[in-house]
């Protein structure tokens, strides 16, 4: 049975809308079949697709709507326009509307249901590293006690072994749990190697070495968990920032508290000092300031007056404000950030995917090599198989040492630890990376292509001049314009009224307000009829000849004419250039980056902005297709192009770029979907921070690889020659693991400059 939203009484559930949006934005994906009860999901594709990228993005969507996909909330009976939904028991199939033969061409692919780790609230949340640290502490204390007792000879050999046994049990507890779980899946990993070495050491009487190995292994595990906890804490601060309730102001002026999920676009809410803004909206009454640091990294409060935007999850600092909801809470800036971060944590960098595969294969390889070397030392070099002597160590002892020093713990951690730390730092400072690949590729960029409107400029108009004919009555022109424009919601009207408030103009009452379709507005102010609109208003009537002699505004400017009894004037506006743009472009050039403006605007308007910004290379009058061609041409001869944009027309060129960067606050959904890096709050200077971060992350990854591989190579060579005692091997192996974690944590301490 299929259902369509053309039925006015039906209403689609939120999870259906999220999946429909996924189908719309993901090329080649035609349908999704999911069963949340059995945790099964499959996707129908048409043509070739990047399955790894698709898996990550699909996982991010399912993770984001997990709570809505529980069996009790899985009863949607309607699909958005253009889609069809079918129910097959506990399974739902959402597909695009298409012809009957198209499904025969689809290829269904099964994907793994994402593992959603819900962190519990309360005192036990995030305690994993503390538990591991406690176990490591018990291991260390009992191991040291056993060593001291054995040296003093104050206790029997049985007591010493019992103390070592407690130490080994505590140090290997977490590893044993992991090994059991992996063996059930017929898998082994580094934990298996460590337990094998510890048991082997015990079997040949090297109890002290076994206890030392597991103490350092559990201690480094606790350090690793602490590093991950520190990283996730930065990201989870966003998740916890989501508001739960809102104070709704009804049509009768009554106030009542409702869950945030019940808010609708157009609702008005009251936000008191200290409360969070419950949804993305616009201030319609009151004056205040907002703490937006959790979204943008901006440390200073941002002033908010009538007409200013506010974002869900940010904090109202000091003034009460009435806010009209402009976007559903589920589609707020905060929720988009959360979904992007969840997707980013699933999208691995190419080098990270390599080390994942390498780590598993390497584990099996080193087990084989160690076993072979045992027989080489025993049968080839005639070393005793198990018994150490005063002259030499046994073949088994050397094999255990080789197994320890060759284990790839530090190597496996070297890249993901740095990538996670970089993602967390970026999220804290208003930069969202869609996975490690974006971080790695950003460091390769040598050309930056930038859209003009909304990127180098704010996309908002600003008043740059007011003229009256004859001169001298500019204040009166502005007062009349503000009086009438205060009744309008047009972007030009908002720019004029905001300019008027800043200029401190007098309030003028308006009556008989009307909109003139396609021309402007009119009303009665100061007992006279006033008309505001385009230049064409003057082309007919007594002023037709006069207006021909008045020069037009320059190409980069807009003009609004004000016509009243005995008064004519005009207000000049233009797209406001971002105050940071010129400095950002200068810094880009200092970094060796070539900068190019790609815009659909007319040449004169583009050149005027470029001249003010000191930008030498401009390509203007481009269609979206021509922007894509420009990006491709810039990317020739090995160049790596980053495209920065914000609009729907930028989405194709963003997809064509080596690295795609979107302006996050005003960026269109299409631009955000195509972008790998998102600059929150439309702060273009965050591009520089992202570029520097990618270089820092690359340096840290290289340092980690040198530390991990260098330690393995040196220690393996020494172990093959029998020159490395097991104790030294243990210190080198675990020490390199701890050093890699600490080195990656340095990324969290970097400054945003």
PDB file of C-alpha atoms in Angstrom, residues 17 46 51 54 72 100 104 121 216 218 227 233 244 276 348 386 452 460 525 552 585 650 654 718 721:
ATOM      1  CA  UNK A  17      11.341  13.687   5.754  1.00  0.00           C
ATOM      2  CA  UNK A  46      21.218   3.405 -10.153  1.00  0.00           C
ATOM      3  CA  UNK A  51      29.812   2.950  -1.481  1.00  0.00           C
ATOM      4  CA  UNK A  54      27.390   6.446   0.853  1.00  0.00           C
ATOM      5  CA  UNK A  72       6.856   2.538  18.686  1.00  0.00           C
ATOM      6  CA  UNK A 100       7.164   1.046 -13.375  1.00  0.00           C
ATOM      7  CA  UNK A 104      14.096  -3.330 -12.451  1.00  0.00           C
ATOM      8  CA  UNK A 121      23.970  11.235  31.738  1.00  0.00           C
ATOM      9  CA  UNK A 216      51.963  -0.433  30.724  1.00  0.00           C
ATOM     10  CA  UNK A 218      46.452  -0.975  30.580  1.00  0.00           C
ATOM     11  CA  UNK A 227      42.425  11.284  24.884  1.00  0.00           C
ATOM     12  CA  UNK A 233      33.799  16.071  25.236  1.00  0.00           C
ATOM     13  CA  UNK A 244      14.329  20.924  25.607  1.00  0.00           C
ATOM     14  CA  UNK A 276      18.667  29.032  25.373  1.00  0.00           C
ATOM     15  CA  UNK A 348      37.503   8.152   7.721  1.00  0.00           C
ATOM     16  CA  UNK A 386      61.802 -22.527  26.711  1.00  0.00           C
ATOM     17  CA  UNK A 452      31.205  36.938  -4.189  1.00  0.00           C
ATOM     18  CA  UNK A 460      22.809  41.694   3.044  1.00  0.00           C
ATOM     19  CA  UNK A 525       2.830  60.030   6.430  1.00  0.00           C
ATOM     20  CA  UNK A 552      21.711  56.024 -12.593  1.00  0.00           C
ATOM     21  CA  UNK A 585      42.680  37.576   1.120  1.00  0.00           C
ATOM     22  CA  UNK A 650      27.376  27.269  -5.901  1.00  0.00           C
ATOM     23  CA  UNK A 654      31.452  22.953  -4.764  1.00  0.00           C
ATOM     24  CA  UNK A 718      67.200  -5.445  18.047  1.00  0.00           C
ATOM     25  CA  UNK A 721      69.459 -10.053  17.078  1.00  0.00           C
TER      26      UNK A 721
END
